[in-house]
Backbone as numpy.savetxt, mean C-alpha at the origin, in Angstrom:
# Nx Ny Nz CAx CAy CAz Cx Cy Cz
17.33 -8.36 -0.83 16.21 -7.68 -0.86 15.55 -7.51 -2.65
15.50 -9.07 -2.74 15.25 -9.50 -3.95 13.37 -8.86 -4.28
12.74 -9.02 -3.32 11.25 -8.65 -3.54 10.97 -7.94 -2.51
10.24 -6.70 -3.08 10.00 -5.65 -1.93 8.20 -5.51 -2.12
7.46 -5.44 -1.30 6.19 -5.12 -0.82 6.04 -3.57 -0.54
5.51 -2.46 -1.41 5.15 -1.35 -1.00 3.81 -0.77 -0.89
2.91 -1.07 0.14 1.67 -0.48 -0.03 1.55 1.02 -0.04
0.75 1.53 -0.93 0.33 2.79 -1.39 -0.79 3.53 -1.35
-0.82 4.69 -0.75 -2.42 5.53 -1.38 -2.39 6.91 -1.33
-1.54 7.31 -2.36 -1.16 8.48 -3.02 -0.80 9.35 -2.25
-0.47 9.10 -0.81 -0.01 10.22 0.38 1.29 10.25 0.19
1.64 11.66 0.48 3.08 11.93 0.34 4.05 11.05 0.85
3.60 10.48 2.08 4.70 9.46 2.83 4.43 8.13 2.00
3.81 7.68 1.44 3.47 6.59 0.39 4.39 6.97 -0.72
4.37 8.02 -1.12 5.45 8.56 -2.29 6.92 8.45 -1.97
6.97 8.66 -0.50 8.64 8.59 0.29 8.97 6.87 0.22
8.13 6.30 0.40 8.26 5.06 0.56 8.67 4.38 -0.92
7.67 4.59 -1.78 8.00 4.63 -3.23 9.60 4.94 -3.83
10.18 5.98 -3.32 11.26 6.74 -3.53 12.21 5.60 -2.78
12.19 5.46 -1.44 13.13 4.30 -0.86 13.25 3.20 -1.69
11.54 2.57 -1.92 11.89 1.15 -2.43 12.65 0.98 -4.12
12.35 2.37 -4.77 13.29 2.18 -6.42 14.56 2.04 -5.72
15.34 2.85 -4.57 16.97 2.98 -4.45 17.04 1.37 -4.11
16.37 0.63 -2.87 16.45 -0.68 -2.78 16.49 -1.76 -4.15
15.57 -1.38 -4.94 15.23 -2.39 -6.24 16.74 -2.06 -7.08
17.06 -1.01 -7.09 18.17 -0.61 -8.03 19.48 -1.14 -7.40
19.64 -1.04 -6.41 20.82 -1.38 -5.98 20.91 -3.08 -5.54
19.70 -3.72 -5.25 19.93 -4.68 -5.07 19.15 -6.07 -6.43
18.79 -5.13 -7.46 18.07 -5.78 -8.41 17.05 -6.43 -8.16
16.45 -5.91 -7.34 15.20 -6.47 -6.97 14.09 -6.03 -7.69
12.68 -6.48 -7.30 11.32 -6.61 -7.83 10.33 -5.62 -6.87
9.52 -4.69 -7.64 8.48 -4.23 -6.53 7.33 -4.54 -6.52
6.40 -4.67 -5.75 5.05 -5.24 -5.78 4.23 -3.77 -4.81
3.72 -2.97 -5.91 2.70 -2.01 -5.35 1.61 -2.44 -4.74
0.87 -2.13 -3.57 -0.24 -2.81 -3.25 -1.00 -1.69 -2.88
-2.24 -1.49 -3.10 -3.80 -0.69 -3.08 -4.71 -1.20 -2.20
-5.02 -0.69 -1.12 -6.13 -1.69 -0.72 -7.51 -0.65 -0.54
-8.58 -0.79 -1.05 -10.02 -0.01 -0.90 -10.27 -0.45 0.22
-10.40 0.29 1.11 -11.29 -0.07 2.55 -12.67 0.82 2.27
-13.59 -0.05 2.12 -15.32 0.55 2.13 -15.67 1.07 3.43
-15.13 0.20 4.60 -15.60 0.24 5.75 -15.61 1.43 6.28
-14.36 2.43 5.84 -14.33 3.76 6.34 -15.35 4.72 5.89
-16.08 3.88 4.93 -17.07 4.97 4.60 -18.51 4.45 4.73
-18.64 3.75 5.42 -19.94 3.05 5.50 -20.94 3.36 6.75
-20.39 4.48 7.18 -21.15 4.93 8.51 -22.42 4.98 8.25
-23.03 5.31 7.37 -24.54 5.73 7.19 -25.24 4.57 6.38
-24.74 3.56 6.08 -25.64 2.45 5.33 -25.24 1.16 5.91
-26.90 0.98 5.83 -27.17 -0.53 6.58 -27.18 -1.61 5.39
-26.92 -1.58 4.09 -26.80 -2.77 3.44 -25.28 -2.28 2.52
-25.11 -3.00 1.35 -24.09 -2.75 0.56 -24.01 -1.28 -0.04
-22.93 -1.23 -1.05 -22.07 0.28 -1.29 -23.10 0.22 -2.79
-23.40 1.16 -2.82 -24.29 1.78 -4.09 -22.84 1.56 -5.24
-23.32 1.10 -6.68 -22.26 0.66 -7.64 -21.67 1.61 -8.00
-22.02 2.83 -8.15 -21.25 3.95 -8.66 -20.22 4.26 -7.35
-20.33 3.98 -6.35 -19.27 4.32 -5.18 -18.21 3.25 -5.16
-18.32 2.17 -5.78 -17.60 1.07 -5.80 -16.80 1.25 -6.91
-17.35 1.78 -8.21 -16.84 2.23 -9.11 -15.79 3.37 -9.18
-16.11 4.35 -8.47 -15.24 5.33 -8.09 -14.14 5.01 -7.07
-14.04 4.37 -6.25 -13.19 3.77 -5.35 -12.13 2.72 -6.34
-12.85 1.84 -7.37 -11.81 1.23 -8.17 -10.99 2.04 -9.10
-11.65 3.24 -9.59 -11.02 4.25 -10.69 -9.78 4.86 -9.42
-9.99 5.44 -8.52 -9.16 6.08 -7.72 -7.99 5.08 -7.48
-8.44 3.62 -7.27 -7.20 2.70 -6.67 -6.18 2.47 -8.16
-7.15 2.44 -9.47 -6.20 2.37 -10.69 -5.35 3.33 -10.54
-6.01 4.44 -10.49 -5.31 5.82 -10.65 -3.98 6.00 -9.96
-4.33 5.42 -8.34 -2.86 5.42 -7.43 -2.06 4.40 -7.92
-2.41 3.46 -8.32 -1.43 2.03 -8.75 -0.56 2.49 -10.06
-1.41 3.39 -11.06 -0.50 3.83 -12.31 0.50 4.90 -12.00
0.08 5.61 -11.29 0.63 6.68 -10.60 2.14 6.04 -10.07
1.68 5.12 -9.36 2.91 4.62 -8.49 4.12 3.80 -9.70
3.14 3.43 -10.53 4.13 2.49 -11.57 4.77 3.40 -12.14
3.99 4.67 -12.70 4.79 5.64 -13.54 6.41 6.33 -13.11
5.82 6.28 -11.57 7.15 6.94 -10.86 8.30 5.98 -11.03
7.99 4.39 -10.91 8.97 3.64 -11.02 9.26 3.15 -12.51
8.83 3.89 -13.18 9.22 3.69 -14.86 10.34 2.97 -15.01
11.69 3.75 -14.75 12.84 2.97 -14.83 13.03 1.44 -14.66
11.97 1.19 -13.61 12.11 -0.42 -13.22 11.95 -1.33 -14.06
10.83 -0.81 -15.05 9.97 -1.87 -16.60 9.27 -2.50 -15.83
9.49 -3.69 -16.07 8.59 -4.87 -15.93 8.86 -5.61 -14.58
10.02 -4.73 -13.59 10.24 -5.46 -12.20 9.27 -4.94 -11.31
8.12 -4.15 -11.71 7.12 -3.36 -10.96 5.74 -4.14 -11.05
5.22 -4.62 -10.35 3.92 -5.39 -10.54 2.98 -4.47 -9.30
1.73 -4.21 -9.76 0.59 -3.63 -9.15 -0.43 -4.60 -8.71
-0.82 -4.87 -7.49 -1.93 -5.60 -6.93 -3.31 -4.51 -6.39
-4.30 -4.62 -6.54 -5.37 -4.05 -5.98 -6.34 -4.90 -4.85
-6.68 -4.50 -3.57 -7.49 -5.48 -3.02 -8.62 -4.68 -2.18
-9.36 -5.65 -1.76 -10.73 -4.63 -0.92 -10.74 -5.41 0.32
-10.80 -4.44 1.45 -11.07 -5.12 2.81 -10.39 -4.08 3.81
-10.39 -4.13 4.99 -9.47 -3.26 6.25 -8.08 -3.22 5.59
-7.68 -2.12 5.35 -6.08 -1.81 4.68 -5.29 -2.74 5.74
-5.04 -2.25 6.99 -3.95 -3.10 7.95 -3.98 -4.67 7.53
-5.34 -5.16 7.68 -5.31 -6.54 7.74 -4.99 -7.10 6.39
-5.29 -6.49 5.00 -5.01 -6.81 3.94 -3.70 -6.88 3.61
-2.86 -5.75 3.94 -1.88 -5.68 3.92 -0.87 -6.56 4.51
-1.45 -6.78 5.85 -0.57 -8.13 6.97 -0.72 -9.19 5.74
-2.07 -9.58 5.69 -2.06 -10.96 5.15 -1.41 -11.16 3.76
-1.19 -10.01 2.87 -0.70 -10.26 1.50 0.64 -10.18 2.01
1.33 -9.53 2.97 2.58 -9.59 3.07 3.23 -11.06 3.62
2.35 -11.39 4.59 2.79 -12.76 4.91 2.56 -13.92 4.32
1.67 -13.88 3.61 1.34 -15.02 2.46 2.50 -14.73 1.20
3.16 -13.52 1.33 3.72 -13.57 -0.24 5.07 -13.77 0.13
6.07 -13.98 -0.89 7.21 -14.34 -0.77 8.00 -13.07 -0.69
8.07 -12.08 -0.12 8.53 -10.81 0.17 9.99 -10.84 1.01
10.94 -10.25 0.72 11.90 -10.07 1.71 11.77 -8.77 2.58
11.08 -7.87 2.28 10.83 -6.66 2.87 9.75 -5.82 2.46
9.08 -5.20 3.25 7.75 -4.20 3.40 8.28 -2.84 3.53
7.95 -1.70 2.62 8.33 -0.48 2.78 6.78 0.06 2.93
7.04 0.79 4.03 5.49 1.77 4.04 5.61 2.89 4.65
5.07 3.85 4.19 4.83 5.32 4.82 4.39 5.31 6.30
4.94 6.26 7.04 4.69 6.24 8.41 2.95 6.69 8.52
2.67 7.71 7.47 1.33 8.02 7.86 0.41 7.84 6.42
-0.69 7.95 6.34 -1.10 7.96 5.04 -2.47 8.55 4.85
-3.42 8.36 4.00 -4.58 9.18 3.78 -5.89 8.75 4.40
-5.77 8.01 5.53 -6.57 7.53 6.29 -7.46 8.42 7.07
-8.80 8.17 7.30 -9.63 9.01 8.21 -9.04 9.22 9.83
-8.43 8.16 10.15 -8.08 8.33 11.77 -6.51 8.64 11.51
-5.87 9.70 12.70 -4.52 9.80 12.33 -4.45 9.49 13.66
-3.22 8.74 14.15 -2.56 8.46 15.48 -1.24 9.49 15.56
-1.02 9.92 16.88 0.13 10.89 17.15 1.29 10.88 16.56
2.09 9.64 16.83 3.39 9.52 16.58 3.30 8.70 15.11
2.68 7.48 14.71 2.58 7.11 13.29 1.16 6.45 12.99
1.10 6.56 12.01 -0.26 6.21 11.08 -0.64 4.76 11.76
-2.00 4.37 11.85 -2.78 3.36 12.70 -2.15 2.12 11.55
-2.20 2.15 10.35 -1.96 1.40 9.46 -0.33 0.87 9.54
0.32 1.51 9.49 1.94 1.61 9.68 2.25 0.73 10.93
1.56 1.34 12.01 1.61 0.55 13.30 1.20 -0.82 13.38
0.13 -1.13 12.78 -0.75 -2.40 12.64 0.47 -3.47 11.85
1.15 -2.98 10.70 1.68 -3.90 9.95 3.06 -3.94 10.55
3.42 -2.95 11.38 4.77 -3.55 12.12 4.58 -4.58 12.85
3.27 -4.34 13.84 3.37 -5.48 14.66 2.82 -6.90 14.08
2.27 -6.78 13.29 1.54 -8.47 12.67 2.24 -8.88 11.34
3.15 -7.94 10.37 3.59 -9.00 9.52 5.06 -9.22 10.25
5.19 -10.64 9.24 6.14 -11.34 9.82 7.65 -11.66 9.09
7.79 -10.36 8.06 8.86 -9.92 7.55 9.42 -8.80 8.04
10.83 -8.23 7.62 11.62 -7.17 7.85 10.48 -5.70 7.44
10.18 -4.67 8.29 9.43 -3.65 7.77 10.14 -2.30 7.81
9.97 -1.45 6.83 10.94 -0.41 6.85 9.92 0.85 6.79
9.62 1.57 7.77 8.80 2.74 7.64 9.89 4.09 7.47
9.09 4.83 6.57 9.51 6.02 5.79 8.63 7.02 6.18
9.53 8.14 6.71 8.63 9.36 6.87 9.49 10.73 6.30
């Protein structure tokens, strides 16, 4: 487990995934990539055209804060932690990034901060399990 991908959204479950990833990275000498996806589509119900610039800036600031906080929690790992921000549908972007990347493991929280919550497992985690072609560890 030399390369670990951890999608994060700042939720308590994503923080648990961070903790588990840190355990693996320390035990195996691995690197961690923290991934945050801005999904504007969840917030565009009433918009016929593009998003206002201030709205996009707010999302980008939130994304940077989430990634910064995640990296700070893994400070002991130093330069073995990389951060990536993408825009798009959360499950689709995580799946594409994971499948195209050279990762040995994806560690994801069972639930996130999304607007839609499924009964047993969060919708994003469920889709990642189904579509990522790498081992996935779900943390709850």
